[in-house]
CSV table of C-alpha atoms in Angstrom, one decimal:
chain,number,residue,atom,x,y,z
A,1,MET,CA,0.0,0.0,-0.1
A,2,ALA,CA,3.0,2.3,0.7
A,3,VAL,CA,4.1,1.6,-2.8
A,4,LEU,CA,0.8,2.5,-4.3
A,5,LYS,CA,0.6,5.4,-2.2
A,6,HIS,CA,3.9,6.7,-3.4
A,7,TYR,CA,2.8,6.3,-7.3
A,8,LEU,CA,-0.2,8.0,-6.5
A,9,CYS,CA,1.4,11.1,-5.2
A,10,ALA,CA,3.7,11.2,-8.1
A,11,ALA,CA,0.8,10.8,-10.6
A,12,LEU,CA,-0.9,13.9,-8.8
A,13,ILE,CA,2.3,15.9,-9.0
A,14,LEU,CA,2.7,15.0,-12.6
A,15,ILE,CA,-0.7,16.1,-13.7
A,16,GLN,CA,-0.2,19.6,-12.1
A,17,PHE,CA,2.5,20.2,-14.4
A,18,VAL,CA,1.0,18.9,-17.6
A,19,PRO,CA,-0.3,22.1,-18.9
A,20,ASP,CA,3.0,23.9,-18.5
A,21,LEU,CA,4.9,21.0,-20.4
A,22,LEU,CA,2.4,21.2,-23.4
A,23,ALA,CA,2.8,24.9,-23.7
A,24,ALA,CA,6.4,24.5,-23.6
A,25,SER,CA,6.4,21.9,-26.4
A,26,ASP,CA,4.3,24.3,-28.6
A,27,SER,CA,6.9,27.1,-28.4
A,28,SER,CA,9.8,25.2,-28.9
A,29,CYS,CA,9.1,21.9,-31.0
A,30,PRO,CA,8.5,22.7,-34.7
A,31,ALA,CA,5.5,21.1,-36.2
A,32,LEU,CA,5.3,19.6,-39.4
A,33,ALA,CA,3.7,21.0,-42.6
A,34,GLY,CA,0.4,19.9,-43.5
A,35,VAL,CA,-0.8,19.2,-47.0
A,36,PRO,CA,-1.8,22.6,-48.9
A,37,GLY,CA,-5.6,23.1,-49.3
A,38,THR,CA,-7.2,24.0,-52.7
A,39,PRO,CA,-7.1,27.6,-53.7
A,40,GLY,CA,-10.4,29.6,-53.0
A,41,HIS,CA,-12.3,31.5,-55.6
A,42,ASN,CA,-11.4,35.2,-56.4
A,43,GLY,CA,-13.2,37.7,-54.4
A,44,SER,CA,-15.4,40.7,-56.0
A,45,PRO,CA,-13.2,43.8,-57.3
A,46,GLY,CA,-12.9,46.6,-54.7
A,47,ARG,CA,-14.0,50.2,-55.1
A,48,ASP,CA,-12.5,52.6,-57.7
A,49,GLY,CA,-9.6,54.3,-55.7
A,50,ARG,CA,-9.5,58.1,-55.4
A,51,ASP,CA,-7.3,60.2,-58.2
A,52,GLY,CA,-3.6,60.6,-57.1
A,53,ARG,CA,-2.3,64.0,-56.7
A,54,ASP,CA,1.0,63.1,-58.5
A,55,GLY,CA,-0.3,61.1,-61.1
A,56,PHE,CA,1.2,61.0,-64.5
A,57,PRO,CA,0.1,63.4,-67.2
A,58,GLY,CA,-2.3,61.9,-69.9
A,59,LEU,CA,-1.7,61.8,-73.7
A,60,LYS,CA,-1.5,65.1,-75.7
A,61,GLY,CA,-4.7,65.8,-77.7
A,62,GLU,CA,-5.2,66.9,-81.4
A,63,LYS,CA,-4.7,70.4,-82.4
A,64,GLY,CA,-8.0,72.3,-82.6
A,65,ASP,CA,-9.1,74.6,-85.3
A,66,PRO,CA,-7.8,78.0,-85.3
A,67,GLY,CA,-10.2,80.6,-83.8
A,68,ILE,CA,-11.7,83.6,-85.6
A,69,GLY,CA,-10.7,86.8,-84.0
A,70,ALA,CA,-10.3,90.3,-85.1
A,71,GLN,CA,-6.9,91.7,-86.2
A,72,GLY,CA,-5.3,93.5,-83.7
A,73,PRO,CA,-4.1,97.1,-84.2
A,74,PRO,CA,-0.8,97.7,-86.3
A,75,GLY,CA,2.4,97.6,-83.9
A,76,LYS,CA,4.5,100.5,-83.7
A,77,MET,CA,7.0,101.4,-86.6
A,78,GLY,CA,10.3,99.9,-86.1
A,79,PRO,CA,13.8,101.8,-86.4
A,80,ALA,CA,14.8,102.8,-90.0
A,81,GLY,CA,17.3,100.5,-91.4
A,82,LEU,CA,20.6,101.4,-92.8
A,83,ILE,CA,20.8,103.2,-96.0
A,84,GLY,CA,22.2,101.0,-98.7
A,85,PRO,CA,25.0,101.8,-101.2
A,86,LYS,CA,24.3,104.3,-104.1
A,87,GLY,CA,23.4,102.6,-107.2
A,88,GLU,CA,24.7,103.3,-110.7
A,89,LYS,CA,23.5,106.4,-112.7
A,90,GLY,CA,20.7,105.3,-115.2
A,91,ASN,CA,20.4,106.5,-118.8
A,92,SER,CA,19.0,109.9,-119.5
A,93,GLY,CA,15.3,110.0,-120.6
A,94,LEU,CA,14.0,112.0,-123.4
A,95,PRO,CA,12.9,115.3,-122.7
A,96,GLY,CA,9.2,115.7,-122.5
A,97,GLY,CA,9.2,117.9,-125.6
A,98,ASP,CA,11.0,115.5,-127.5
A,99,VAL,CA,8.5,112.4,-126.7
A,100,GLN,CA,6.0,114.4,-127.6
A,101,HIS,CA,7.3,115.6,-130.5
A,102,THR,CA,8.3,111.9,-131.8
A,103,LEU,CA,4.8,110.8,-130.9
A,104,THR,CA,3.3,113.4,-133.1
A,105,ALA,CA,5.8,112.8,-135.9
A,106,ASP,CA,4.7,109.0,-135.9
A,107,VAL,CA,1.0,109.5,-135.9
A,108,LYS,CA,1.5,112.2,-138.7
A,109,TYR,CA,3.7,109.6,-140.8
A,110,LEU,CA,1.0,106.7,-140.2
A,111,THR,CA,-1.9,109.0,-141.3
A,112,GLU,CA,0.0,110.0,-144.4
A,113,ARG,CA,1.0,106.5,-145.4
A,114,LEU,CA,-2.7,105.5,-144.6
A,115,THR,CA,-4.1,108.2,-147.1
A,116,VAL,CA,-1.6,107.0,-149.6
A,117,VAL,CA,-2.8,103.4,-149.4
A,118,GLU,CA,-6.4,104.6,-149.7
A,119,LYS,CA,-5.5,106.5,-152.9
A,120,VAL,CA,-3.7,103.7,-154.4
A,121,LEU,CA,-6.7,101.4,-154.0
A,122,GLY,CA,-8.8,103.8,-156.2
A,123,PHE,CA,-6.6,103.3,-159.3
A,124,GLN,CA,-7.2,100.3,-161.4
A,125,THR,CA,-3.4,99.3,-161.8
A,126,PHE,CA,-0.6,100.1,-159.2
A,127,LYS,CA,2.8,98.8,-158.4
A,128,LYS,CA,4.9,99.1,-155.5
A,129,VAL,CA,8.7,100.0,-155.6
A,130,GLY,CA,10.4,100.9,-152.2
A,131,LYS,CA,8.3,103.4,-150.4
A,132,LYS,CA,6.7,104.6,-153.6
A,133,TYR,CA,3.6,103.6,-155.8
A,134,PHE,CA,3.1,103.9,-159.4
A,135,VAL,CA,-0.7,104.1,-160.3
A,136,SER,CA,-2.7,104.4,-163.5
A,137,ASP,CA,-6.2,104.3,-164.7
A,138,GLY,CA,-5.3,103.8,-168.4
A,139,LEU,CA,-5.5,107.4,-169.1
A,140,VAL,CA,-4.0,108.8,-172.3
A,141,ALA,CA,-3.5,112.5,-172.6
A,142,ASN,CA,-1.0,115.5,-173.1
A,143,PHE,CA,1.3,116.6,-170.5
A,144,GLU,CA,-0.8,119.5,-169.1
A,145,ASN,CA,-4.0,117.1,-168.7
A,146,ALA,CA,-1.5,114.6,-167.3
A,147,GLN,CA,-0.6,117.2,-164.5
A,148,ILE,CA,-4.1,117.9,-163.8
A,149,PHE,CA,-5.2,114.3,-163.5
A,150,CYS,CA,-2.4,113.5,-160.9
A,151,SER,CA,-2.6,116.5,-158.8
A,152,ASP,CA,-6.4,115.8,-158.6
A,153,ALA,CA,-5.4,112.3,-157.0
A,154,GLY,CA,-2.9,114.0,-154.8
A,155,ALA,CA,-0.1,112.6,-156.8
A,156,LYS,CA,2.3,113.7,-159.2
A,157,ILE,CA,3.5,112.5,-162.8
A,158,ALA,CA,6.0,109.6,-162.1
A,159,LEU,CA,9.4,110.1,-162.2
A,160,PRO,CA,11.8,107.3,-161.7
A,161,ARG,CA,14.7,108.0,-159.3
A,162,ASN,CA,16.8,104.8,-160.0
A,163,GLU,CA,17.2,101.9,-162.1
A,164,ASP,CA,14.8,99.7,-160.2
A,165,GLU,CA,11.9,102.3,-160.3
A,166,ASN,CA,12.7,102.9,-164.1
A,167,LYS,CA,12.2,99.1,-164.6
A,168,VAL,CA,8.8,99.0,-162.7
A,169,LEU,CA,7.4,102.1,-164.3
A,170,VAL,CA,8.2,100.8,-167.9
A,171,SER,CA,6.6,97.4,-167.0
A,172,MET,CA,3.1,99.7,-166.8
A,173,ASN,CA,3.4,100.8,-170.4
A,174,ASN,CA,0.6,100.3,-172.5
A,175,ILE,CA,-0.3,101.3,-176.3
A,176,PRO,CA,0.9,103.8,-177.2
A,177,LYS,CA,4.2,102.3,-175.8
A,178,SER,CA,5.7,105.3,-173.9
A,179,MET,CA,4.5,107.5,-170.7
A,180,PHE,CA,5.2,110.8,-169.6
A,181,ILE,CA,7.6,111.0,-166.9
A,182,GLY,CA,7.9,114.3,-164.5
A,183,ALA,CA,10.8,116.2,-166.0
A,184,THR,CA,10.8,119.2,-168.3
A,185,ASP,CA,13.3,121.8,-169.6
A,186,LYS,CA,10.6,124.4,-170.2
A,187,GLU,CA,12.6,126.9,-167.9
A,188,LYS,CA,15.7,126.6,-169.5
A,189,GLU,CA,16.5,124.5,-172.6
A,190,GLY,CA,18.8,121.6,-171.9
A,191,LEU,CA,18.3,121.9,-168.2
A,192,PHE,CA,15.7,119.2,-167.0
A,193,VAL,CA,14.1,119.6,-163.8
A,194,ASP,CA,11.4,117.6,-161.8
A,195,MET,CA,8.1,119.0,-160.8
A,196,ASP,CA,9.6,120.9,-157.9
A,197,ASN,CA,12.0,122.5,-160.3
A,198,GLN,CA,14.8,120.5,-158.7
A,199,PRO,CA,17.8,119.2,-161.1
A,200,LEU,CA,17.4,115.4,-161.9
A,201,THR,CA,19.8,113.1,-159.7
A,202,PHE,CA,19.0,110.1,-162.3
A,203,THR,CA,18.4,109.7,-166.1
A,204,LYS,CA,18.1,107.3,-168.7
A,205,TRP,CA,18.3,109.1,-171.8
A,206,ARG,CA,18.5,107.1,-175.2
A,207,THR,CA,21.4,107.8,-177.6
A,208,ASN,CA,21.5,111.1,-178.9
A,209,GLU,CA,18.7,112.4,-176.7
A,210,PRO,CA,17.5,114.9,-175.5
A,211,ASN,CA,17.9,116.8,-178.9
A,212,ASP,CA,15.0,119.1,-178.8
A,213,TYR,CA,13.8,118.3,-182.3
A,214,LYS,CA,12.4,121.3,-184.1
A,215,ASP,CA,12.9,123.4,-180.9
A,216,GLN,CA,9.6,121.9,-179.7
A,217,GLU,CA,10.5,119.1,-177.4
A,218,ASP,CA,10.4,120.1,-173.7
A,219,CYS,CA,8.8,117.3,-172.2
A,220,THR,CA,10.0,113.6,-171.3
A,221,VAL,CA,8.7,110.0,-171.9
A,222,ALA,CA,9.8,106.7,-170.9
A,223,GLU,CA,9.7,104.2,-173.9
A,224,ILE,CA,9.1,100.5,-173.5
A,225,THR,CA,12.6,99.8,-174.0
A,226,GLY,CA,13.4,101.8,-170.7
A,227,GLY,CA,15.4,104.7,-172.5
A,228,TRP,CA,14.2,108.4,-172.3
A,229,ASN,CA,13.2,110.7,-174.8
A,230,ASP,CA,12.3,114.3,-175.2
A,231,VAL,CA,9.0,115.0,-176.8
A,232,PRO,CA,6.6,117.8,-177.5
A,233,CYS,CA,4.5,118.6,-174.4
A,234,SER,CA,1.4,118.4,-176.5
A,235,ALA,CA,2.1,114.7,-177.4
A,236,LYS,CA,-0.6,112.1,-176.1
A,237,VAL,CA,1.0,109.2,-174.3
A,238,ASN,CA,0.1,106.8,-171.1
A,239,VAL,CA,-0.4,108.8,-168.0
A,240,VAL,CA,1.2,107.1,-164.8
A,241,CYS,CA,1.0,109.0,-161.5
A,242,GLU,CA,3.4,108.5,-158.4
A,243,LEU,CA,2.2,108.4,-154.7
């Protein structure tokens, strides 16, 4: 009985210290890891958070259309720039009076030429040589009537001033085969002058002409050969005027 009593007392003492032993074992003895469980489902999304004060700036938007505004007042005039180098002297212009004179002369010349052309077109036949026109209506007359006819047309009896003009004039010959030319020696025998009483600068006399046959030949004709001959002014031949 004494032994049993001894073991019983020891058991009671041991029971008093069991809680302390278990606590000590939990804090000092490592436990084995268990088998991982199945992952749970995702929870519901949380509420939107507040905008941060120092957040990143957003992307730059597109450029807007230009506005329509009233034009502002002009600014103040800027300071004057530096004076550049002096240019070369230009050509001298015509004095005002000279320009006016030149213009007047040109208008007068064109008017005269137009008048001449209008007169030329009034004849049956005309030929141009240089700046001159030889014109004819087929008239046959003496020298006096030839002068009147040409004068009434604002012209003169034809007078060649060079070989070319003489050839063109002769090409207008008809029957009779000679025509008056504007040269006479009525004032002084042997000295033939034009209708302005100026000495001739070109002649085409035939051999032994002029000869003033019977002292009656004071007028001049051009024959079909191109040669000139003095004849009586009363002779009736072709009349050709010049403009």
